[in-house]
Coordinates of N, CA and C and ligand atoms in Angstrom, one line a residue:
X1 N -165.9 77.8 -29.6 CA -166.6 78.3 -28.5 C -166.8 77.2 -27.4
X2 N -166.7 77.7 -26.2 CA -166.9 76.7 -25.1 C -168.2 77.1 -24.3
X3 N -168.7 76.2 -23.5 CA -169.9 76.5 -22.8 C -169.7 76.4 -21.3
X4 N -170.4 77.3 -20.6 CA -170.3 77.3 -19.1 C -171.7 77.3 -18.5
X5 N -172.0 76.3 -17.6 CA -173.3 76.3 -16.9 C -173.0 76.7 -15.5
X6 N -173.8 77.7 -15.0 CA -173.6 78.2 -13.7 C -174.7 77.6 -12.8
X7 N -174.2 76.7 -11.9 CA -175.2 75.9 -11.1 C -174.8 75.9 -9.6
X8 N -174.4 77.1 -9.1 CA -174.1 77.2 -7.7 C -175.2 77.8 -7.0
X9 N -174.9 78.5 -5.9 CA -175.9 79.3 -5.2 C -176.6 78.4 -4.2
X10 N -177.3 79.1 -3.3 CA -178.1 78.3 -2.2 C -179.5 78.0 -2.6
X11 N -180.0 78.8 -3.6 CA -181.4 78.5 -4.0 C -182.4 78.9 -2.8
X12 N -182.0 79.9 -2.1 CA -182.8 80.2 -0.9 C -184.3 80.6 -1.2
X13 N -184.5 81.0 -2.4 CA -185.9 81.4 -2.7 C -186.8 80.1 -2.8
X14 N -186.1 78.9 -2.9 CA -186.9 77.7 -3.0 C -186.8 76.9 -1.7
X15 N -186.4 77.5 -0.6 CA -186.4 76.8 0.7 C -187.8 76.4 1.1
X16 N -188.1 75.2 1.6 CA -187.2 74.2 2.0 C -186.9 73.1 1.0
X17 N -187.3 73.4 -0.3 CA -186.9 72.4 -1.3 C -185.4 72.2 -1.4
X18 N -184.7 73.3 -1.1 CA -183.2 73.4 -1.3 C -182.4 73.2 0.0
X19 N -183.1 72.8 1.0 CA -182.4 72.6 2.3 C -181.4 71.5 2.3
X20 N -181.7 70.4 1.6 CA -180.8 69.3 1.5 C -180.2 69.0 0.1
X21 N -180.6 69.9 -0.8 CA -180.0 69.7 -2.2 C -179.8 71.0 -2.9
X22 N -179.1 70.9 -4.0 CA -178.9 72.1 -4.8 C -180.1 72.4 -5.7
X23 N -180.4 73.6 -5.9 CA -181.6 74.0 -6.7 C -181.6 73.3 -8.1
X24 N -180.4 73.2 -8.7 CA -180.3 72.7 -10.1 C -180.4 71.2 -10.2
X25 N -180.5 70.6 -9.0 CA -180.8 69.1 -9.1 C -182.2 68.8 -8.9
X26 N -183.0 69.8 -8.6 CA -184.5 69.6 -8.4 C -185.1 69.2 -9.8
X27 N -186.2 68.4 -9.7 CA -186.8 68.0 -11.0 C -187.6 69.1 -11.7
X28 N -187.4 69.1 -13.0 CA -188.3 69.9 -13.9 C -188.9 68.9 -14.8
X29 N -190.2 68.5 -14.6 CA -190.9 67.5 -15.2 C -190.1 66.2 -15.1
X30 N -189.5 65.7 -16.2 CA -188.9 64.4 -16.2 C -187.4 64.4 -16.1
X31 N -186.8 65.5 -15.8 CA -185.3 65.6 -15.7 C -184.9 66.5 -14.6
X32 N -183.6 66.3 -14.1 CA -183.1 67.3 -13.2 C -182.9 68.7 -13.9
X33 N -183.1 69.8 -13.2 CA -183.1 71.1 -13.8 C -181.8 71.3 -14.6
X34 N -180.6 70.9 -14.1 CA -179.4 71.2 -14.8 C -179.3 70.5 -16.2
X35 N -180.1 69.5 -16.4 CA -180.1 68.9 -17.7 C -180.4 69.9 -18.9
X36 N -181.3 70.8 -18.5 CA -181.8 71.7 -19.6 C -180.8 72.7 -20.1
X37 N -180.0 73.4 -19.2 CA -179.0 74.3 -19.8 C -177.9 73.5 -20.5
X38 N -177.5 72.3 -20.0 CA -176.5 71.5 -20.7 C -177.0 71.1 -22.1
X39 N -178.3 70.7 -22.2 CA -178.8 70.4 -23.5 C -178.9 71.6 -24.4
X40 N -179.2 72.8 -23.8 CA -179.2 74.0 -24.6 C -177.8 74.2 -25.3
X41 N -176.7 74.0 -24.6 CA -175.4 74.1 -25.2 C -175.1 73.0 -26.2
X42 N -175.4 71.8 -25.9 CA -175.2 70.7 -26.8 C -176.0 70.9 -28.1
X43 N -177.2 71.3 -28.0 CA -178.0 71.6 -29.2 C -177.5 72.7 -30.1
X44 N -176.7 73.6 -29.4 CA -176.1 74.7 -30.2 C -174.8 74.3 -30.8
X45 N -174.4 73.0 -30.6 CA -173.1 72.6 -31.1 C -171.9 72.8 -30.2
X46 N -172.2 73.1 -29.0 CA -171.1 73.4 -28.0 C -170.9 72.2 -27.1
X47 N -169.7 71.5 -27.3 CA -169.5 70.3 -26.6 C -168.5 70.3 -25.5
X48 N -167.7 71.4 -25.4 CA -166.7 71.5 -24.4 C -167.4 72.3 -23.3
X49 N -167.8 71.7 -22.2 CA -168.7 72.3 -21.2 C -168.1 72.2 -19.8
X50 N -168.2 73.4 -19.1 CA -167.8 73.5 -17.7 C -169.0 73.7 -16.8
X51 N -169.2 72.9 -15.8 CA -170.3 73.1 -14.8 C -169.7 73.7 -13.6
X52 N -170.1 74.9 -13.2 CA -169.7 75.6 -12.0 C -170.7 75.3 -10.9
X53 N -170.3 74.7 -9.9 CA -171.3 74.4 -8.8 C -170.7 74.9 -7.5
X54 N -171.4 74.6 -6.4 CA -170.9 75.0 -5.1 C -171.8 74.4 -4.0
X55 N -171.6 74.9 -2.8 CA -172.5 74.5 -1.7 C -172.1 73.0 -1.2
X56 N -173.1 72.4 -0.5 CA -172.8 71.2 0.1 C -173.1 70.0 -0.7
X57 N -173.6 70.2 -1.9 CA -174.1 69.0 -2.7 C -173.3 68.9 -4.0
X58 N -172.1 69.5 -4.1 CA -171.4 69.6 -5.4 C -171.1 68.1 -5.9
X59 N -170.8 67.2 -5.0 CA -170.5 65.9 -5.4 C -171.7 65.2 -6.2
X60 N -172.9 65.6 -5.8 CA -174.0 65.0 -6.5 C -174.1 65.3 -8.0
X61 N -173.5 66.4 -8.4 CA -173.4 66.7 -9.9 C -172.6 65.7 -10.6
X62 N -171.5 65.3 -10.0 CA -170.6 64.3 -10.6 C -171.4 63.0 -10.7
X63 N -172.1 62.6 -9.6 CA -172.8 61.4 -9.6 C -173.9 61.4 -10.6
X64 N -174.5 62.5 -10.8 CA -175.7 62.6 -11.7 C -175.2 62.7 -13.2
X65 N -174.2 63.6 -13.4 CA -173.9 63.9 -14.8 C -172.7 63.0 -15.4
X66 N -171.8 62.6 -14.5 CA -170.7 61.8 -14.9 C -169.9 62.5 -16.0
X67 N -169.6 61.8 -17.0 CA -168.9 62.3 -18.2 C -169.8 62.8 -19.3
X68 N -171.1 62.9 -18.9 CA -172.1 63.5 -19.9 C -172.6 62.6 -20.9
X69 N -172.7 61.2 -20.6 CA -173.2 60.3 -21.6 C -174.6 60.6 -22.0
X70 N -175.4 61.0 -21.0 CA -176.8 61.3 -21.4 C -177.0 62.4 -22.5
X71 N -175.9 63.1 -22.7 CA -175.9 64.2 -23.7 C -175.1 63.9 -24.9
X72 N -174.6 62.7 -24.9 CA -173.7 62.3 -26.1 C -172.3 62.9 -25.9
X73 N -172.0 63.3 -24.7 CA -170.6 63.9 -24.5 C -169.7 62.8 -24.0
X74 N -168.4 63.1 -24.1 CA -167.4 62.1 -23.6 C -166.8 62.6 -22.3
X75 N -167.0 63.9 -22.0 CA -166.3 64.5 -20.9 C -167.1 65.8 -20.5
X76 N -167.2 66.0 -19.2 CA -167.7 67.3 -18.6 C -166.7 67.8 -17.6
X77 N -166.4 69.1 -17.7 CA -165.5 69.7 -16.7 C -166.3 70.3 -15.5
X78 N -165.7 70.3 -14.3 CA -166.4 70.8 -13.2 C -165.5 71.8 -12.4
X79 N -166.1 72.8 -11.8 CA -165.4 73.6 -10.8 C -166.3 74.0 -9.7
X80 N -165.7 74.5 -8.6 CA -166.4 74.7 -7.4 C -166.3 76.2 -6.9
X81 N -167.5 76.8 -6.7 CA -167.5 78.2 -6.2 C -167.6 78.2 -4.6
X82 N -166.6 78.7 -4.0 CA -166.6 78.9 -2.5 C -167.5 80.0 -2.2
X83 N -168.5 79.9 -1.3 CA -169.3 81.0 -0.9 C -170.3 81.5 -1.9
X84 N -170.8 82.7 -1.7 CA -172.0 83.2 -2.4 C -171.6 84.5 -3.1
X85 N -170.7 84.5 -4.0 CA -170.3 85.8 -4.5 C -171.0 86.3 -5.8
X86 N -172.0 85.6 -6.2 CA -172.8 86.1 -7.3 C -172.4 85.4 -8.6
X87 N -173.3 85.7 -9.6 CA -173.2 85.0 -11.0 C -171.8 85.4 -11.6
X88 N -171.4 86.6 -11.6 CA -170.2 87.0 -12.3 C -169.0 86.4 -11.6
X89 N -169.0 86.3 -10.2 CA -167.9 85.6 -9.5 C -167.8 84.2 -10.0
X90 N -169.0 83.5 -10.0 CA -169.0 82.1 -10.5 C -168.4 82.0 -11.9
X91 N -168.8 82.9 -12.7 CA -168.2 82.9 -14.1 C -166.7 83.1 -14.1
X92 N -166.2 83.9 -13.2 CA -164.8 84.2 -13.1 C -164.0 82.9 -13.0
X93 N -164.6 81.9 -12.4 CA -163.9 80.6 -12.2 C -163.7 79.8 -13.5
X94 N -164.3 80.3 -14.6 CA -164.2 79.6 -15.9 C -163.0 80.2 -16.7
X95 N -162.2 81.1 -16.1 CA -161.2 81.8 -16.9 C -160.2 80.8 -17.4
X96 N -159.7 79.8 -16.6 CA -158.7 78.9 -17.1 C -159.3 77.9 -18.1
X97 N -160.5 77.5 -17.8 CA -161.2 76.6 -18.8 C -161.3 77.3 -20.1
X98 N -161.8 78.6 -20.1 CA -162.0 79.3 -21.4 C -160.7 79.4 -22.2
X99 N -159.6 79.7 -21.5 CA -158.3 79.8 -22.2 C -158.4 80.7 -23.4
X100 N -159.0 81.8 -23.2 CA -159.1 82.9 -24.3 C -160.0 82.6 -25.4
X101 N -160.7 81.5 -25.4 CA -161.8 81.2 -26.4 C -163.0 82.0 -26.0
X102 N -163.9 82.2 -26.9 CA -165.2 82.8 -26.5 C -166.1 81.8 -25.8
X103 N -167.1 82.3 -25.0 CA -167.9 81.4 -24.2 C -169.4 81.7 -24.4
X104 N -170.1 80.6 -24.2 CA -171.6 80.8 -24.1 C -171.9 80.3 -22.7
X105 N -172.5 81.3 -21.9 CA -172.8 81.0 -20.5 C -174.3 80.8 -20.3
X106 N -174.7 79.8 -19.6 CA -176.1 79.5 -19.4 C -176.4 79.4 -17.9
X107 N -177.3 80.2 -17.4 CA -177.6 80.0 -15.9 C -178.3 78.7 -15.8
X108 N -178.0 78.0 -14.7 CA -178.5 76.6 -14.5 C -180.0 76.5 -14.3
X109 N -180.7 77.6 -14.0 CA -182.1 77.5 -13.8 C -182.9 78.1 -15.0
X110 N -182.2 78.3 -16.2 CA -182.9 78.9 -17.3 C -183.2 77.8 -18.3
X111 N -184.5 77.8 -18.7 CA -184.9 76.7 -19.6 C -185.6 77.4 -20.8
X112 N -185.3 76.9 -22.0 CA -185.8 77.5 -23.2 C -186.5 76.4 -24.1
X113 N -187.4 76.8 -24.9 CA -188.1 75.9 -25.8 C -187.2 75.6 -27.1
X114 N -186.5 76.6 -27.6 CA -186.0 76.5 -28.9 C -184.5 76.3 -28.9
X115 N -183.9 76.5 -30.0 CA -182.4 76.3 -30.2 C -181.7 77.6 -30.4
X116 N -180.6 77.8 -29.7 CA -179.9 79.1 -29.9 C -178.8 79.1 -30.9
X117 N -178.8 78.1 -31.8 CA -177.6 78.0 -32.6 C -177.5 79.2 -33.6
X118 N -178.6 79.8 -34.0 CA -178.5 81.0 -34.8 C -177.8 82.1 -34.1
X119 N -178.2 82.3 -32.9 CA -177.5 83.4 -32.1 C -176.0 83.1 -31.9
X120 N -175.7 81.9 -31.7 CA -174.3 81.5 -31.5 C -173.5 81.7 -32.8
X121 N -174.1 81.4 -33.9 CA -173.5 81.6 -35.2 C -173.3 83.1 -35.5
X122 N -174.3 83.8 -35.2 CA -174.3 85.3 -35.4 C -173.2 85.9 -34.5
X123 N -173.1 85.4 -33.3 CA -172.0 86.0 -32.4 C -170.6 85.6 -32.9
X124 N -170.5 84.4 -33.5 CA -169.2 84.0 -34.0 C -168.8 85.0 -35.2
X125 N -169.8 85.4 -35.9 CA -169.5 86.4 -37.0 C -169.1 87.8 -36.5
X126 N -169.6 88.0 -35.3 CA -169.4 89.4 -34.6 C -167.9 89.6 -34.3
X127 N -167.1 88.5 -34.1 CA -165.7 88.6 -33.8 C -165.3 89.0 -32.4
X128 N -165.9 90.1 -31.9 CA -165.6 90.5 -30.5 C -166.8 91.1 -29.8
X129 N -166.6 91.3 -28.5 CA -167.7 91.8 -27.7 C -168.6 90.8 -27.1
X130 N -169.9 91.1 -27.0 CA -170.8 90.2 -26.3 C -172.2 90.3 -27.0
X131 N -173.0 89.2 -26.7 CA -174.4 89.2 -27.2 C -175.2 88.7 -26.1
X132 N -176.4 89.4 -25.9 CA -177.3 88.9 -24.9 C -178.6 88.5 -25.6
X133 N -179.5 87.8 -25.0 CA -180.7 87.4 -25.5 C -181.8 88.0 -24.7
X134 N -182.8 88.5 -25.3 CA -183.9 89.2 -24.6 C -185.2 88.4 -24.9
X135 N -186.2 88.6 -23.9 CA -187.5 88.0 -24.1 C -188.5 89.0 -23.5
X136 N -189.6 89.3 -24.2 CA -190.6 90.2 -23.6 C -191.4 89.4 -22.6
X137 N -191.5 90.1 -21.4 CA -192.2 89.4 -20.3 C -193.2 90.4 -19.6
X138 N -194.0 89.9 -18.8 CA -195.0 90.8 -18.1 C -194.5 91.2 -16.7
X139 N -193.4 90.5 -16.2 CA -192.9 90.7 -14.9 C -191.5 91.1 -14.9
X140 N -191.2 92.1 -15.7 CA -189.7 92.5 -16.0 C -189.0 92.9 -14.7
X141 N -189.7 93.4 -13.7 CA -189.0 93.8 -12.5 C -188.2 92.6 -11.8
X142 N -188.5 91.4 -12.2 CA -187.8 90.2 -11.5 C -186.5 90.0 -12.2
X143 N -186.1 90.7 -13.2 CA -185.0 90.3 -14.0 C -184.0 91.5 -14.3
X144 N -182.9 91.2 -15.0 CA -182.2 92.3 -15.6 C -183.1 92.8 -16.8
X145 N -183.2 94.1 -16.9 CA -184.1 94.7 -17.9 C -183.3 95.6 -18.9
X146 N -183.5 95.4 -20.2 CA -182.7 96.1 -21.2 C -183.5 97.3 -21.7
X147 N -182.9 98.5 -21.7 CA -183.5 99.6 -22.3 C -182.9 99.6 -23.7
X148 N -183.8 99.5 -24.7 CA -183.3 99.4 -26.1 C -183.8 100.5 -27.0
X149 N -182.9 100.9 -27.9 CA -183.3 101.9 -29.0 C -182.8 101.3 -30.3
X150 N -183.8 100.8 -31.1 CA -183.5 100.2 -32.4 C -182.6 99.0 -32.1
X151 N -181.4 99.0 -32.8 CA -180.5 97.9 -32.7 C -179.6 98.0 -31.5
X152 N -179.7 99.0 -30.7 CA -178.8 99.2 -29.6 C -179.4 99.0 -28.2
X153 N -178.6 98.4 -27.3 CA -179.0 98.4 -25.9 C -178.3 99.6 -25.2
X154 N -179.1 100.4 -24.6 CA -178.6 101.6 -24.0 C -178.0 101.3 -22.6
X155 N -178.8 100.5 -21.9 CA -178.4 100.2 -20.5 C -179.2 99.0 -20.0
X156 N -178.6 98.3 -19.1 CA -179.4 97.2 -18.4 C -179.5 97.5 -16.9
X157 N -180.7 97.4 -16.4 CA -180.9 97.6 -15.0 C -181.3 96.3 -14.3
X158 N -180.6 96.0 -13.2 CA -180.9 94.7 -12.5 C -182.1 94.9 -11.6
X159 N -183.1 94.1 -11.9 CA -184.4 94.1 -11.0 C -184.9 95.5 -10.7
X160 N -185.1 96.4 -11.7 CA -185.6 97.7 -11.4 C -187.0 97.8 -10.9
X161 N -187.3 98.8 -10.0 CA -188.7 98.9 -9.6 C -189.6 99.4 -10.7
X162 N -189.1 100.3 -11.5 CA -189.8 100.8 -12.7 C -189.1 100.5 -14.0
X163 N -189.3 99.2 -14.5 CA -188.6 98.8 -15.7 C -188.8 99.7 -16.9
X164 N -187.7 100.0 -17.6 CA -187.8 100.9 -18.8 C -188.3 100.2 -20.0
X165 N -188.4 98.9 -20.0 CA -189.0 98.1 -21.1 C -189.6 96.8 -20.5
X166 N -190.2 96.0 -21.4 CA -190.6 94.7 -21.0 C -189.6 93.6 -21.4
X167 N -188.4 94.0 -21.8 CA -187.5 93.0 -22.3 C -186.5 92.6 -21.2
X168 N -186.8 91.3 -20.7 CA -185.9 90.7 -19.7 C -184.6 90.2 -20.4
X169 N -183.5 90.4 -19.7 CA -182.2 89.8 -20.2 C -182.2 88.3 -19.7
X170 N -182.3 87.4 -20.6 CA -182.4 86.0 -20.1 C -181.0 85.5 -19.8
X171 N -181.0 84.4 -19.1 CA -179.7 83.9 -18.5 C -178.8 83.1 -19.5
X172 N -178.7 83.6 -20.7 CA -177.8 83.0 -21.7 C -177.0 84.2 -22.3
X173 N -175.7 84.1 -22.2 CA -174.8 85.2 -22.6 C -173.7 84.7 -23.4
X174 N -173.3 85.5 -24.4 CA -172.2 85.1 -25.3 C -171.1 86.2 -25.1
X175 N -169.9 85.7 -24.7 CA -168.8 86.7 -24.4 C -167.6 86.3 -25.1
X176 N -166.8 87.4 -25.5 CA -165.4 87.2 -26.0 C -164.5 87.0 -24.7
X177 N -163.2 86.9 -25.0 CA -162.3 86.5 -23.9 C -162.1 87.7 -22.9
X178 N -162.5 88.9 -23.3 CA -162.3 90.1 -22.4 C -163.3 90.1 -21.2
X179 N -164.2 89.1 -21.2 CA -165.2 89.1 -20.1 C -164.5 88.9 -18.8
X180 N -163.3 88.2 -18.8 CA -162.7 88.0 -17.5 C -161.9 89.2 -17.0
X181 N -161.4 90.0 -17.9 CA -160.8 91.3 -17.5 C -161.9 92.2 -16.8
X182 N -163.1 92.1 -17.4 CA -164.2 92.9 -16.9 C -164.6 92.4 -15.5
X183 N -164.7 91.1 -15.3 CA -165.0 90.6 -14.0 C -164.0 91.0 -13.0
X184 N -162.7 91.0 -13.4 CA -161.7 91.3 -12.4 C -161.9 92.8 -11.9
X185 N -162.5 93.6 -12.8 CA -162.6 95.0 -12.4 C -163.9 95.3 -11.6
X186 N -164.8 94.3 -11.5 CA -166.1 94.6 -10.9 C -166.0 94.8 -9.4
X187 N -167.0 95.7 -8.9 CA -167.1 95.9 -7.5 C -168.4 95.2 -7.0
X188 N -168.5 94.7 -5.8 CA -169.8 94.1 -5.4 C -170.9 95.1 -5.4
X189 N -172.1 94.6 -5.7 CA -173.3 95.4 -5.7 C -173.9 95.6 -4.3
X190 N -175.0 96.3 -4.2 CA -175.6 96.5 -2.9 C -175.9 95.2 -2.2
X191 N -176.2 94.1 -2.9 CA -176.4 92.9 -2.2 C -175.1 92.1 -2.0
X192 N -174.0 92.7 -2.3 CA -172.7 92.1 -1.9 C -172.3 91.1 -3.0
X193 N -172.8 91.1 -4.2 CA -172.5 90.1 -5.2 C -171.8 90.8 -6.4
X194 N -171.1 90.1 -7.2 CA -170.6 90.5 -8.5 C -171.7 90.2 -9.5
X195 N -172.2 91.3 -10.1 CA -173.5 91.1 -10.9 C -173.1 90.9 -12.4
X196 N -173.8 90.0 -13.0 CA -173.6 89.8 -14.5 C -174.1 91.0 -15.3
X197 N -175.1 91.7 -14.7 CA -175.6 92.9 -15.4 C -174.5 94.0 -15.5
X198 N -173.6 94.1 -14.5 CA -172.5 95.0 -14.5 C -171.5 94.6 -15.6
X199 N -171.3 93.3 -15.8 CA -170.4 92.8 -16.9 C -171.0 93.3 -18.3
X200 N -172.4 93.1 -18.4 CA -173.0 93.4 -19.7 C -173.0 94.9 -19.9
X201 N -173.1 95.7 -18.8 CA -173.1 97.2 -19.0 C -171.6 97.6 -19.4
X202 N -170.6 96.9 -18.9 CA -169.2 97.2 -19.3 C -169.1 97.0 -20.8
X203 N -169.7 96.0 -21.4 CA -169.6 95.8 -22.9 C -170.4 96.9 -23.6
X204 N -171.5 97.4 -23.0 CA -172.3 98.5 -23.6 C -171.5 99.7 -23.6
X205 N -170.7 100.0 -22.5 CA -169.9 101.2 -22.5 C -168.8 101.2 -23.6
X206 N -168.4 100.0 -24.0 CA -167.4 99.9 -25.1 C -168.1 99.9 -26.4
X207 N -169.5 99.9 -26.5 CA -170.2 99.8 -27.7 C -170.1 98.4 -28.4
X208 N -169.9 97.4 -27.6 CA -169.7 96.0 -28.1 C -170.7 95.0 -27.7
X209 N -171.9 95.5 -27.3 CA -172.9 94.5 -26.9 C -174.0 94.5 -27.9
X210 N -174.3 93.3 -28.5 CA -175.5 93.2 -29.4 C -176.6 92.3 -28.7
X211 N -177.7 92.3 -29.3 CA -178.8 91.5 -28.7 C -179.6 90.9 -29.8
X212 N -180.3 89.8 -29.4 CA -181.3 89.2 -30.2 C -182.5 88.8 -29.3
X213 N -183.7 88.8 -29.9 CA -184.9 88.4 -29.1 C -185.1 86.9 -29.4
X214 N -185.1 86.2 -28.3 CA -185.2 84.7 -28.3 C -186.6 84.3 -28.9
X215 N -186.5 83.2 -29.7 CA -187.8 82.6 -30.2 C -188.2 81.5 -29.3
X216 N -189.5 81.3 -29.2 CA -190.0 80.2 -28.3 C -190.0 80.7 -26.9
X217 N -190.6 79.9 -26.0 CA -190.7 80.3 -24.6 C -189.4 80.2 -23.9
X218 N -189.3 81.0 -22.8 CA -188.2 81.0 -21.9 C -188.7 81.1 -20.5
X219 N -188.2 80.4 -19.5 CA -188.5 80.6 -18.1 C -187.3 80.4 -17.3
X220 N -187.2 81.1 -16.1 CA -186.3 80.7 -15.1 C -187.0 79.7 -14.2
X221 N -186.4 79.1 -13.2 CA -187.0 78.1 -12.4 C -186.6 78.3 -10.9
X222 N -186.3 79.6 -10.5 CA -185.7 79.8 -9.2 C -186.6 80.2 -8.1
X223 N -187.9 80.3 -8.5 CA -188.9 80.7 -7.5 C -190.0 79.6 -7.6
X224 N -190.9 79.5 -6.6 CA -191.9 78.5 -6.6 C -192.8 78.7 -7.9
X225 N -193.2 79.9 -8.2 CA -194.0 80.2 -9.3 C -193.3 79.8 -10.6
X226 N -192.1 80.2 -10.8 CA -191.4 79.9 -12.0 C -191.0 78.4 -12.2
X227 N -190.7 77.8 -11.0 CA -190.5 76.3 -11.1 C -191.7 75.6 -11.5
X228 N -192.8 76.0 -11.0 CA -194.1 75.4 -11.5 C -194.3 75.6 -13.0
X229 N -194.1 76.9 -13.4 CA -194.3 77.2 -14.8 C -193.3 76.4 -15.7
X230 N -192.1 76.2 -15.2 CA -191.1 75.4 -16.0 C -191.6 74.0 -16.1
X231 N -192.1 73.4 -15.0 CA -192.6 72.0 -15.1 C -193.7 71.9 -16.1
X232 N -194.7 72.9 -16.0 CA -195.8 72.8 -16.9 C -195.4 73.0 -18.4
X233 N -194.5 74.0 -18.6 CA -194.1 74.3 -20.0 C -193.4 73.1 -20.6
X234 N -192.5 72.5 -19.8 CA -191.8 71.3 -20.4 C -192.7 70.1 -20.6
X235 N -193.7 69.9 -19.6 CA -194.6 68.8 -19.8 C -195.5 69.0 -21.0
X236 N -195.9 70.3 -21.2 CA -196.9 70.5 -22.3 C -196.3 70.6 -23.7
X237 N -195.1 71.2 -23.8 CA -194.5 71.5 -25.1 C -193.1 71.0 -25.3
X238 N -192.4 70.6 -24.3 CA -191.1 70.1 -24.4 C -190.1 71.2 -24.5
X239 N -188.9 71.0 -24.0 CA -187.8 72.0 -24.0 C -186.7 71.6 -25.0
X240 N -185.9 72.6 -25.3 CA -184.6 72.3 -26.0 C -184.9 71.7 -27.4
X241 N -186.0 72.0 -28.0 CA -186.4 71.4 -29.2 C -185.4 71.8 -30.3
X242 N -185.0 70.9 -31.1 CA -184.1 71.2 -32.3 C -185.1 71.9 -33.3
X243 N -184.5 72.7 -34.1 CA -185.4 73.3 -35.1 C -185.7 72.3 -36.2
X244 N -186.9 72.5 -36.8 CA -187.3 71.5 -37.8 C -186.3 71.3 -38.9
X245 N -185.7 72.4 -39.4 CA -184.8 72.4 -40.5 C -183.6 71.5 -40.1
X246 N -183.1 71.7 -38.9 CA -181.9 70.9 -38.4 C -182.3 69.4 -38.4
X247 N -183.5 69.1 -37.9 CA -183.9 67.7 -37.7 C -183.9 67.1 -39.1
X248 N -184.4 67.9 -40.1 CA -184.5 67.3 -41.4 C -183.1 67.0 -42.0
X249 N -182.2 67.9 -41.7 CA -180.8 67.7 -42.2 C -180.3 66.4 -41.6
X250 N -180.6 66.2 -40.2 CA -180.0 65.1 -39.5 C -180.7 63.8 -40.1
X251 N -182.0 63.8 -40.4 CA -182.7 62.7 -41.0 C -182.1 62.4 -42.4
Ligands
G1P301 C1 -180.2 86.6 -12.9 C2 -179.7 87.8 -13.5 C3 -180.7 88.6 -14.2 C4 -181.4 87.8 -15.3 C5 -181.9 86.5 -14.6 C6 -182.4 85.5 -15.7 O1 -181.1 86.9 -11.9 O2 -179.1 88.6 -12.4 O3 -180.2 89.8 -14.8 O4 -182.4 88.5 -15.9 O5 -180.9 85.8 -13.9 O6 -182.9 84.3 -15.1 P1 -181.5 85.9 -10.6 O7 -182.8 85.2 -11.0 O8 -180.4 84.9 -10.5 O9 -181.6 86.8 -9.4

């Protein structure tokens, strides 16, 4: 399995913080934001990583991350998104990197407390399709929202006015190699972007989307409120913690 971190976009919701830099380079407590999604992948045992960036500050990612020494990596791959075509368009740029392997995609502004290696292992046993991670929230209208019945996701709605559940689709997605065929078939949404929610709904239509509910806290960091929350959560409890059992094995 390979990892993809999506770190493009203009970060307009954080202007003027993002006027002269990329959102994912802003600090979250003691590290730049993009460190957290990369660490999420590394902690899950995924070491072949592509960072998709864009905008005017793409070179700063190379200066900051280099070959990934801060994460114990020997190499990081980079690619560049021209313009503002949305999350699914950015992911489409990972097609050659993925080379028909399955991928774990993490949005560059998503920060989690725990380790997703269980979900990754479960997905590898699934053999095909996709897996999303859900988290119960009180402000579901800000996110993709999953309508679930038992073990099944019936549909995902992007930022619905009247959410059908409190389960937000967090920005960590596991996909088989058919994800790129699905992206090629997408049409831009009302806001002119290729939506990751449409990719996930395409897997639902095929009956090939599973879900798990994430343990530990999760936050995005793309608005002033959520960026402040991310800073506080990381400062108070730490992010990307390895699970105790894993730590014991390592010791
Ligand atoms: C994106 C996705 C949304 C998801 C969210 C998680 O929204 O479109 O489905 O719930 O990330 O952070 P954005 O915040 O980029 O608008």
